[in-house]
JSON list of C-alpha atoms in Angstrom, two decimals:
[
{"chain": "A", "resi": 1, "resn": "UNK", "atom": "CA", "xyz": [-17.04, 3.21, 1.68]},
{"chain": "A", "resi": 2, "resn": "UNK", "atom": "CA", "xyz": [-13.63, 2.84, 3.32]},
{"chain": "A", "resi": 3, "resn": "UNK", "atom": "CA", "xyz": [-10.55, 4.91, 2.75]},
{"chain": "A", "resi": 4, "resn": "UNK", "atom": "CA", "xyz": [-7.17, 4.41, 4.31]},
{"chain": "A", "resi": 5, "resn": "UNK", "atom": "CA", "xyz": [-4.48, 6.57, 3.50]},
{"chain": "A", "resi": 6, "resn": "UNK", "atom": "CA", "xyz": [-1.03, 6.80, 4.43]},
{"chain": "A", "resi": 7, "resn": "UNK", "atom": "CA", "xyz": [-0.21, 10.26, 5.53]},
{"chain": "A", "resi": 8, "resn": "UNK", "atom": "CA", "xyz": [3.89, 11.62, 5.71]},
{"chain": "A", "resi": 9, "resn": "UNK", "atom": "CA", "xyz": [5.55, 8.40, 4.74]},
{"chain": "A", "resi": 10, "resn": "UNK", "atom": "CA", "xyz": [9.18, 8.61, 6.00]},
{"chain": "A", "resi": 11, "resn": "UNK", "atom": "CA", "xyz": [11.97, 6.41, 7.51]},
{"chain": "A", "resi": 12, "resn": "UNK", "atom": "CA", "xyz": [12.36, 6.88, 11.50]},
{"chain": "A", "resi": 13, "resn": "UNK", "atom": "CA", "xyz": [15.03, 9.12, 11.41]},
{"chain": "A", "resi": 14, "resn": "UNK", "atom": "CA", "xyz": [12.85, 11.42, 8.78]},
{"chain": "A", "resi": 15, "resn": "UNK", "atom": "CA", "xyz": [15.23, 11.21, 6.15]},
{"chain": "A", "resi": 16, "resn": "UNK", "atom": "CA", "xyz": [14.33, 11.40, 2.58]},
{"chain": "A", "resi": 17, "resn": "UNK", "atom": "CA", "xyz": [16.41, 7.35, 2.19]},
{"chain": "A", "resi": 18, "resn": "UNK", "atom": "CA", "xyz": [17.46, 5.18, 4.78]},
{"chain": "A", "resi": 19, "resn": "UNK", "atom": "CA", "xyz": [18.85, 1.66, 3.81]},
{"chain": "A", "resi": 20, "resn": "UNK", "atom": "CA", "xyz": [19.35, 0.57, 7.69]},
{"chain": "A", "resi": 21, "resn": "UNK", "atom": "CA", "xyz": [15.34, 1.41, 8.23]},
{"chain": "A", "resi": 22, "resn": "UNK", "atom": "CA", "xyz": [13.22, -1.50, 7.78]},
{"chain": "A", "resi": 23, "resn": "UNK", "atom": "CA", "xyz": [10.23, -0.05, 8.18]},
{"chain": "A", "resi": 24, "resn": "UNK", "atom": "CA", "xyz": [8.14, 2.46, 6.96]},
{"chain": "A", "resi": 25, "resn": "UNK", "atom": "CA", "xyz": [6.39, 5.08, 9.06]},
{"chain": "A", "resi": 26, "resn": "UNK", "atom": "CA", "xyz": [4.23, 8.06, 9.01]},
{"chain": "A", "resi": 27, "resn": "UNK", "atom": "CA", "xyz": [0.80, 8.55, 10.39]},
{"chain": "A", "resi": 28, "resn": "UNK", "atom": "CA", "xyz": [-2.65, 7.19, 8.93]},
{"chain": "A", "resi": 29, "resn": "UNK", "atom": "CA", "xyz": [-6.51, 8.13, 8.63]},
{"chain": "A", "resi": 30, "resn": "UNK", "atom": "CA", "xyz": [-9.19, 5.12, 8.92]},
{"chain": "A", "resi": 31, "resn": "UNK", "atom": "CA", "xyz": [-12.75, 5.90, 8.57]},
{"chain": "A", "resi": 32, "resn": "UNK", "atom": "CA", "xyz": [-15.74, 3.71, 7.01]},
{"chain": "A", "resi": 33, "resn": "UNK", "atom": "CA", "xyz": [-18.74, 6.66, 5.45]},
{"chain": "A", "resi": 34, "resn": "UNK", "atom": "CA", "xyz": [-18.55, 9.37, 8.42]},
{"chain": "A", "resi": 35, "resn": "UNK", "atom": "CA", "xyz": [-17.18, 7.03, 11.10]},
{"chain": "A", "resi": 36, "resn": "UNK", "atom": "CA", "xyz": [-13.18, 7.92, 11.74]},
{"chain": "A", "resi": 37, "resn": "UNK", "atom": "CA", "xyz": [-11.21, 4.97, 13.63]},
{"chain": "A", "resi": 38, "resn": "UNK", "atom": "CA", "xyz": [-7.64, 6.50, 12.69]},
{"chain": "A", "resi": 39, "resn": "UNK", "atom": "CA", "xyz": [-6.85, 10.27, 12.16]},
{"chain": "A", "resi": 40, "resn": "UNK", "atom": "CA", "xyz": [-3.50, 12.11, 12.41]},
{"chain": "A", "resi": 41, "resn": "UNK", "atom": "CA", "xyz": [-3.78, 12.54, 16.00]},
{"chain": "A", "resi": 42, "resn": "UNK", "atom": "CA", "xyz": [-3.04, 9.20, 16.78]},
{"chain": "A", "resi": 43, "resn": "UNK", "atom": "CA", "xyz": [0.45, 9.81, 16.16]},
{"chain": "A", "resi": 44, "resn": "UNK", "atom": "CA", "xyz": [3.50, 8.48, 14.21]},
{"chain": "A", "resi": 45, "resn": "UNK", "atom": "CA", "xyz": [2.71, 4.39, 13.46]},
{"chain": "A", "resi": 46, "resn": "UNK", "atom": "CA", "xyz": [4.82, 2.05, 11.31]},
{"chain": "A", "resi": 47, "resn": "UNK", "atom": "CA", "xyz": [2.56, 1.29, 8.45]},
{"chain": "A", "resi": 48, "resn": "UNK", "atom": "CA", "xyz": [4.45, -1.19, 7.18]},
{"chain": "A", "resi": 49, "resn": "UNK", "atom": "CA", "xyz": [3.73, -3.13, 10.11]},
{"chain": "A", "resi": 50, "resn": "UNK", "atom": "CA", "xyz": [-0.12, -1.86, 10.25]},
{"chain": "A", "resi": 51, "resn": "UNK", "atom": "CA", "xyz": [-0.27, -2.48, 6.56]},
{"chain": "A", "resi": 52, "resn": "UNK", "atom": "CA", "xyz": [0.94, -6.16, 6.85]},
{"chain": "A", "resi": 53, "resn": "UNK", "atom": "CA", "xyz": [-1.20, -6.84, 10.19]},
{"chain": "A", "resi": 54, "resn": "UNK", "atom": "CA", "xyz": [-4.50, -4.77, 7.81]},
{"chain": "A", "resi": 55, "resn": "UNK", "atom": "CA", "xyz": [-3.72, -7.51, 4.71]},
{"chain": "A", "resi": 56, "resn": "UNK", "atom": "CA", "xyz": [-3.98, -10.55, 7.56]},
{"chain": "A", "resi": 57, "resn": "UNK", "atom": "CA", "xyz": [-7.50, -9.27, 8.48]},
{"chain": "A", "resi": 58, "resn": "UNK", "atom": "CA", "xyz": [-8.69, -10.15, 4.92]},
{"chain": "A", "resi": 59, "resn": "UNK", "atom": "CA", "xyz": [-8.69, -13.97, 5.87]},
{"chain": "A", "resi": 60, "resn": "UNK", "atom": "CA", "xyz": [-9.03, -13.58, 9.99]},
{"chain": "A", "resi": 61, "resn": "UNK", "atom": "CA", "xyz": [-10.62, -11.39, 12.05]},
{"chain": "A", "resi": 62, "resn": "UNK", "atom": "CA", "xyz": [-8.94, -9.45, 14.52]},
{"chain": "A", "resi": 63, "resn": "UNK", "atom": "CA", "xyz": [-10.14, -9.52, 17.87]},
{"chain": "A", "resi": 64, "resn": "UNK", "atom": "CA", "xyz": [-8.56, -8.79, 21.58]},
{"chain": "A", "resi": 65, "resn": "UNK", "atom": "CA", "xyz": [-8.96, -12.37, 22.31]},
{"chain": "A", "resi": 66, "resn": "UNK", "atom": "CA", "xyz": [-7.82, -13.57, 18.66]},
{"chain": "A", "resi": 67, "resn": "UNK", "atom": "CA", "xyz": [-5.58, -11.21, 17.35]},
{"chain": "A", "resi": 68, "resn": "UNK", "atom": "CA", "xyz": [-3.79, -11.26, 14.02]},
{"chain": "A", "resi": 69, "resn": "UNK", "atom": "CA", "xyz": [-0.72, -9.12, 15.55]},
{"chain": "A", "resi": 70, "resn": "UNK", "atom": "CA", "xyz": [0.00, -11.33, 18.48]},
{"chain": "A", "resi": 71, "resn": "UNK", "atom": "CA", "xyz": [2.27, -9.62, 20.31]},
{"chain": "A", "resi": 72, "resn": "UNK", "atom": "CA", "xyz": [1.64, -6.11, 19.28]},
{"chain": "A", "resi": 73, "resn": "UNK", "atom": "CA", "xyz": [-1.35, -3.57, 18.38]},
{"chain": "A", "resi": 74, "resn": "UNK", "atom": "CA", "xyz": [-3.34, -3.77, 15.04]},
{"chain": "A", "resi": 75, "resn": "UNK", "atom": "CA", "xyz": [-1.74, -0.77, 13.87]},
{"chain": "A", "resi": 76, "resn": "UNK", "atom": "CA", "xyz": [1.65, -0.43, 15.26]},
{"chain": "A", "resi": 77, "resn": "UNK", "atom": "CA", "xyz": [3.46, 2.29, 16.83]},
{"chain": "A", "resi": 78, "resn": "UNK", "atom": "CA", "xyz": [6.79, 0.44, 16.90]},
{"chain": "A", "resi": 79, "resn": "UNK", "atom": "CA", "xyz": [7.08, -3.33, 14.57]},
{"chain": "A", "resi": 80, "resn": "UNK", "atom": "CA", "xyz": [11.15, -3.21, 14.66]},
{"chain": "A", "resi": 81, "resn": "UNK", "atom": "CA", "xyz": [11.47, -6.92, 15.53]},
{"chain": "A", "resi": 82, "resn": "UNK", "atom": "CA", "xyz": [10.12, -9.30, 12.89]},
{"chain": "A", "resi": 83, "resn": "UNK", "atom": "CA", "xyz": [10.77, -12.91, 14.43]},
{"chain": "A", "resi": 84, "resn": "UNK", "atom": "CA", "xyz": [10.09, -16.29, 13.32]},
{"chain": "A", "resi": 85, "resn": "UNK", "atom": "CA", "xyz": [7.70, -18.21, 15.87]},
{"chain": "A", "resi": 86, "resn": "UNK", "atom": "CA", "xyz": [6.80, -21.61, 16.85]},
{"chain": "A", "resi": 87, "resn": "UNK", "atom": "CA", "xyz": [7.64, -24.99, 14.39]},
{"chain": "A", "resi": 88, "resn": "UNK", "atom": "CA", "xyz": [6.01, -23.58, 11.24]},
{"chain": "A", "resi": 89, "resn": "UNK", "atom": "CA", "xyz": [7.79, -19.93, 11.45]},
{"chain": "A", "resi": 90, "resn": "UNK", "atom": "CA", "xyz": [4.75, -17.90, 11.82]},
{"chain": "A", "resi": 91, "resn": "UNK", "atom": "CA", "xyz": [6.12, -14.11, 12.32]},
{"chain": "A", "resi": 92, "resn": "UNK", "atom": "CA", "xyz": [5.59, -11.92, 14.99]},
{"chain": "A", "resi": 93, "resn": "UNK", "atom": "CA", "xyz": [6.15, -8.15, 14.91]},
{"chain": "A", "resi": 94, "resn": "UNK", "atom": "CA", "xyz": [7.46, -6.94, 18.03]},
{"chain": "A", "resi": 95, "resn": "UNK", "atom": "CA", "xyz": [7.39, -3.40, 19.18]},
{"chain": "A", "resi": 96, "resn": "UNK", "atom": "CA", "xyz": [7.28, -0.67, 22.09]},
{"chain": "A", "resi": 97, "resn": "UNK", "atom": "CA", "xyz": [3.65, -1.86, 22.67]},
{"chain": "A", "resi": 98, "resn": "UNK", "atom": "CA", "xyz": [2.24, 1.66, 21.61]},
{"chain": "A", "resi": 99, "resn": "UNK", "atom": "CA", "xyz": [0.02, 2.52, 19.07]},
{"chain": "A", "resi": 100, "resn": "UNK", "atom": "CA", "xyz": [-3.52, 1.76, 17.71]},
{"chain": "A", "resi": 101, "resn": "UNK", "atom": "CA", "xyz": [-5.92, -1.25, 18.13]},
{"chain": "A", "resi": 102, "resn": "UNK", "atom": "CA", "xyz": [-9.46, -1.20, 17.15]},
{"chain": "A", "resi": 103, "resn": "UNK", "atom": "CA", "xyz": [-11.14, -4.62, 16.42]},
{"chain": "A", "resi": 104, "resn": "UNK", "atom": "CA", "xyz": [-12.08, -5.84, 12.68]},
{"chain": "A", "resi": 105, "resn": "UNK", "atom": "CA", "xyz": [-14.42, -8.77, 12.92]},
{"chain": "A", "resi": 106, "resn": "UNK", "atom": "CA", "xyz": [-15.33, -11.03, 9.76]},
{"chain": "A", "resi": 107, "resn": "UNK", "atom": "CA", "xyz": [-19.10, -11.49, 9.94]},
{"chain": "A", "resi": 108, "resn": "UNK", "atom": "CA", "xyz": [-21.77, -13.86, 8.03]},
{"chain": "A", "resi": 109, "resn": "UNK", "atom": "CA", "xyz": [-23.16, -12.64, 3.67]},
{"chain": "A", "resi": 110, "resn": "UNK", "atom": "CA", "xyz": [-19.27, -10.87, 3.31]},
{"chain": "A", "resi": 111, "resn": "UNK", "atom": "CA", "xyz": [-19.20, -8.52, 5.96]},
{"chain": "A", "resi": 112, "resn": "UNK", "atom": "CA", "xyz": [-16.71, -6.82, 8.04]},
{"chain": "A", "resi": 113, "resn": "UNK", "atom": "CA", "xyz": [-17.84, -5.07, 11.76]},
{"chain": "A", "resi": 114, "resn": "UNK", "atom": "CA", "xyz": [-14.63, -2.30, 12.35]},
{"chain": "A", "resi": 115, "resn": "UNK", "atom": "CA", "xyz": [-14.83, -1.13, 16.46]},
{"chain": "A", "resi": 116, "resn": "UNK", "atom": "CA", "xyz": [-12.64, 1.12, 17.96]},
{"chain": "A", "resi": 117, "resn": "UNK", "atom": "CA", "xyz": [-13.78, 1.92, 21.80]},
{"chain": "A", "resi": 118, "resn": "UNK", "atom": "CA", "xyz": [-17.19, 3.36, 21.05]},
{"chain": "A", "resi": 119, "resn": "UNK", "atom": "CA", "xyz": [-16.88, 3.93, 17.18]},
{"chain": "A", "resi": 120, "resn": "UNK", "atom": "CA", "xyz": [-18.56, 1.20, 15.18]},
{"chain": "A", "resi": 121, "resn": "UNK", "atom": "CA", "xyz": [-19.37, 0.16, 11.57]},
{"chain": "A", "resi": 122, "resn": "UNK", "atom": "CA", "xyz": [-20.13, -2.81, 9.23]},
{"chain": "A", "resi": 123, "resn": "UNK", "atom": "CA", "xyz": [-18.69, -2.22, 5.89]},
{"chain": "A", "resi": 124, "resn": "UNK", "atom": "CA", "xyz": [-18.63, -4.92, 2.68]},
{"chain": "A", "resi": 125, "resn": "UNK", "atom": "CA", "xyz": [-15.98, -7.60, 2.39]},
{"chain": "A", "resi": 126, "resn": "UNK", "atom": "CA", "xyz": [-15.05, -6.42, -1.01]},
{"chain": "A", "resi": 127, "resn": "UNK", "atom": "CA", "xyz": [-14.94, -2.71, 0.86]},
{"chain": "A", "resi": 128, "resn": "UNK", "atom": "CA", "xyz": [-12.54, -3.65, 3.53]},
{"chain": "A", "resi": 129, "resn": "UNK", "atom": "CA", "xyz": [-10.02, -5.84, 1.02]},
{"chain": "A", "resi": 130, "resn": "UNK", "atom": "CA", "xyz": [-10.05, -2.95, -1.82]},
{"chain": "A", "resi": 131, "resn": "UNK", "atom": "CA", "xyz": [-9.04, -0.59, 1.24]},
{"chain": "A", "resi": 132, "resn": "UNK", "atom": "CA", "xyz": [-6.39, -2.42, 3.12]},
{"chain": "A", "resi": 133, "resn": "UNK", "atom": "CA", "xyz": [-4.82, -3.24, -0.53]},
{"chain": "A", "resi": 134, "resn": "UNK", "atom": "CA", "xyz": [-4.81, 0.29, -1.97]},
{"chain": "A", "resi": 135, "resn": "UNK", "atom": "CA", "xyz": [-3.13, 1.22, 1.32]},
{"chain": "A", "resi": 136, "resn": "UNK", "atom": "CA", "xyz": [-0.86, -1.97, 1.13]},
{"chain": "A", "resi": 137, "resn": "UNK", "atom": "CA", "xyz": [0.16, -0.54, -2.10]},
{"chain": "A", "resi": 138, "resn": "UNK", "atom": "CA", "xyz": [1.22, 3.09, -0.83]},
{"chain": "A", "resi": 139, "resn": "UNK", "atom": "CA", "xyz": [3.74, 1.54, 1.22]},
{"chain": "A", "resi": 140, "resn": "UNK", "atom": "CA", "xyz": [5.15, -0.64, -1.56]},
{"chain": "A", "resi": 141, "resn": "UNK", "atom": "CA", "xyz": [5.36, 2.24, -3.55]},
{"chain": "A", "resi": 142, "resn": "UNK", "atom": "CA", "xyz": [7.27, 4.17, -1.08]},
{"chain": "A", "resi": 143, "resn": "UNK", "atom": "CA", "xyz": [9.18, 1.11, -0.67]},
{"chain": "A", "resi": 144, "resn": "UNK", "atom": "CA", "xyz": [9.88, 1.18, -4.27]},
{"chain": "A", "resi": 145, "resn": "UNK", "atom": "CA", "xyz": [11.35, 4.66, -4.46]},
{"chain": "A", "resi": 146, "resn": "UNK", "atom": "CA", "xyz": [13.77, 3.80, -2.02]},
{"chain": "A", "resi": 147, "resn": "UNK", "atom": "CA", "xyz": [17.01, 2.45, -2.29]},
{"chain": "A", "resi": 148, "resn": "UNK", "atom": "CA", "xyz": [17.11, -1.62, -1.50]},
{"chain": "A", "resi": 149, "resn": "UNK", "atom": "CA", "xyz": [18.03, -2.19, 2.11]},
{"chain": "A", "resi": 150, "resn": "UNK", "atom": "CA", "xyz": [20.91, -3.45, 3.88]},
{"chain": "A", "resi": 151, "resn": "UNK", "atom": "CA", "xyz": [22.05, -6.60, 4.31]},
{"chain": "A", "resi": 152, "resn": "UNK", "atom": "CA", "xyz": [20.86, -7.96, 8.05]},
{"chain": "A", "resi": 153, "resn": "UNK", "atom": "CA", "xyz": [23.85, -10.10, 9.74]},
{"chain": "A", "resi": 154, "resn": "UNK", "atom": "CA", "xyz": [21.52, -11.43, 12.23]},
{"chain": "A", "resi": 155, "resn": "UNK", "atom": "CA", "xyz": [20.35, -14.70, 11.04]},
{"chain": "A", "resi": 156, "resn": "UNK", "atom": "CA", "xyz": [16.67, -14.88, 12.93]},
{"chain": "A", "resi": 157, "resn": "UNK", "atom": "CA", "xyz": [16.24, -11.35, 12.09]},
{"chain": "A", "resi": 158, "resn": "UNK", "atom": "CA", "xyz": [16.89, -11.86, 8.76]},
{"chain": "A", "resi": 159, "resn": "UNK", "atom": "CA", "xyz": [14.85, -14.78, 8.08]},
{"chain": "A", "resi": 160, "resn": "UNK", "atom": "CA", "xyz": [11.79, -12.72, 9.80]},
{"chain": "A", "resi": 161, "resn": "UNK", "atom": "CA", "xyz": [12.28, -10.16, 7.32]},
{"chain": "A", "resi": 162, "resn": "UNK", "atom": "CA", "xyz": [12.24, -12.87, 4.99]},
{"chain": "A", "resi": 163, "resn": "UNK", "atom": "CA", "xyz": [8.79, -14.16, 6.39]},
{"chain": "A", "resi": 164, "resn": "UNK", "atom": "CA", "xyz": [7.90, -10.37, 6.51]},
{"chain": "A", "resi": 165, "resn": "UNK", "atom": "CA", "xyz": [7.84, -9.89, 3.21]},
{"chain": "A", "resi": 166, "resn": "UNK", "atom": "CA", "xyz": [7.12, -13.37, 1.58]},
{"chain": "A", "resi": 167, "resn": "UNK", "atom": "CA", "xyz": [3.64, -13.54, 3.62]},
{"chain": "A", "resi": 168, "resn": "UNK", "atom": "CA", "xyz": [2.63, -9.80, 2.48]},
{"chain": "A", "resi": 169, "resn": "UNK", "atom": "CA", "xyz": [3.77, -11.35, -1.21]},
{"chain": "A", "resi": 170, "resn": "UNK", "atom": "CA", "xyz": [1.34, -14.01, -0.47]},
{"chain": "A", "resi": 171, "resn": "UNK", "atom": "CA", "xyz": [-1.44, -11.50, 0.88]},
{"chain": "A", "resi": 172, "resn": "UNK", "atom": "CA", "xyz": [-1.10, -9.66, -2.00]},
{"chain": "A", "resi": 173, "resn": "UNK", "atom": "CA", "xyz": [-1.42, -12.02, -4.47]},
{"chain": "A", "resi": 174, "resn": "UNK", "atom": "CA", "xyz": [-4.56, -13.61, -2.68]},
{"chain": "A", "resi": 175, "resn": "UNK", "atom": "CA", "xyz": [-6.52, -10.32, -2.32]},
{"chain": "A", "resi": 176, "resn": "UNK", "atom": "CA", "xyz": [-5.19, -8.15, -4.75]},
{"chain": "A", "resi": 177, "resn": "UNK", "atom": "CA", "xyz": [-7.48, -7.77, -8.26]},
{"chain": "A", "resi": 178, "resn": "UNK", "atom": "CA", "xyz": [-4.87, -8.44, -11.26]},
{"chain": "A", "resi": 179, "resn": "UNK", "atom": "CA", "xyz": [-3.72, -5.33, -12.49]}
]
């Protein structure tokens, strides 16, 4: 079994709306059975960034030599820079370089080793995807509740935002079980 929860979802500045925020924060718990890779004590993260990085590990695994969040940790402290990269636009989240990584590694019969320093488990496929959707779905609830966002005037910004959210569309509609 694995459970991950969002925990004190809030804008950066802690207020109850913020249309200038792009990204949602709080802290998170991790575990698989008895096994915790995240608690509370890791400190404040920006889930919408781990929960976007979390939905890529359902195709790819995430490794410190093949990462899914080039340019940033697994689970983000700081994701305030979403930029298009390379000829076909793929996005990068860029941060302060703090915050969680721990290693999720696709292996053979639908399987899924989590490692975080010496913390280890295998969990089921269909384990790992129900998890990182259920928690991909806190933040678009808390999304939801909010008021829409502002406007960005920076073009390349903007269009990562637009990559930000059209590849966690995508994601979603992939992994998620119809409702």
């Amino acid at each position: 079994m694995v459970t991950i929860q969002a925990i004190g979802l809030r804008w950066v500045k802690g207020e109850a709306d913020d249309p200038a925020d792009q990204c949602a924060h709080g802290e998170m718990s991790l575990s698989a059975g008895d096994v915790e890779f995240v608690t509370v004590g890791d400190g404040e993260l920006t889930l919408s960034g781990a929960a976007f990085y979390l939905l890529r590990t359902l195709e790819s695994s995430h490794t410190p030599t093949d990462p899914v969040a080039e340019a940033n940790l697994l689970l983000p402290c700081c994701a305030f820079n979403a930029w298009p990269a390379g000829e076909n636009e793929s996005l990068i989240l860029m941060g302060c370089g703090g915050g969680v990584d721990m290693t999720v590694e696709h292996l053979p019969i639908a399987r899924v080793r989590l490692m975080r320093g010496d913390r280890a488990a295998v969990v089921t496929l269909e384990d790992w995807r129900s998890a990182v959707v259920g928690f991909a779905r806190q933040i678009e609830v808390f999304y939801g509740s909010a008021s829409p966002k502002d406007q960005i005037d920076d073009e390349f910004e903007q269009r990562g935002w637009q990559l930000f959210w059209a590849e966690w569309r995508d994601l979603m509609r992939k992994h998620a079980p119809a409702a």
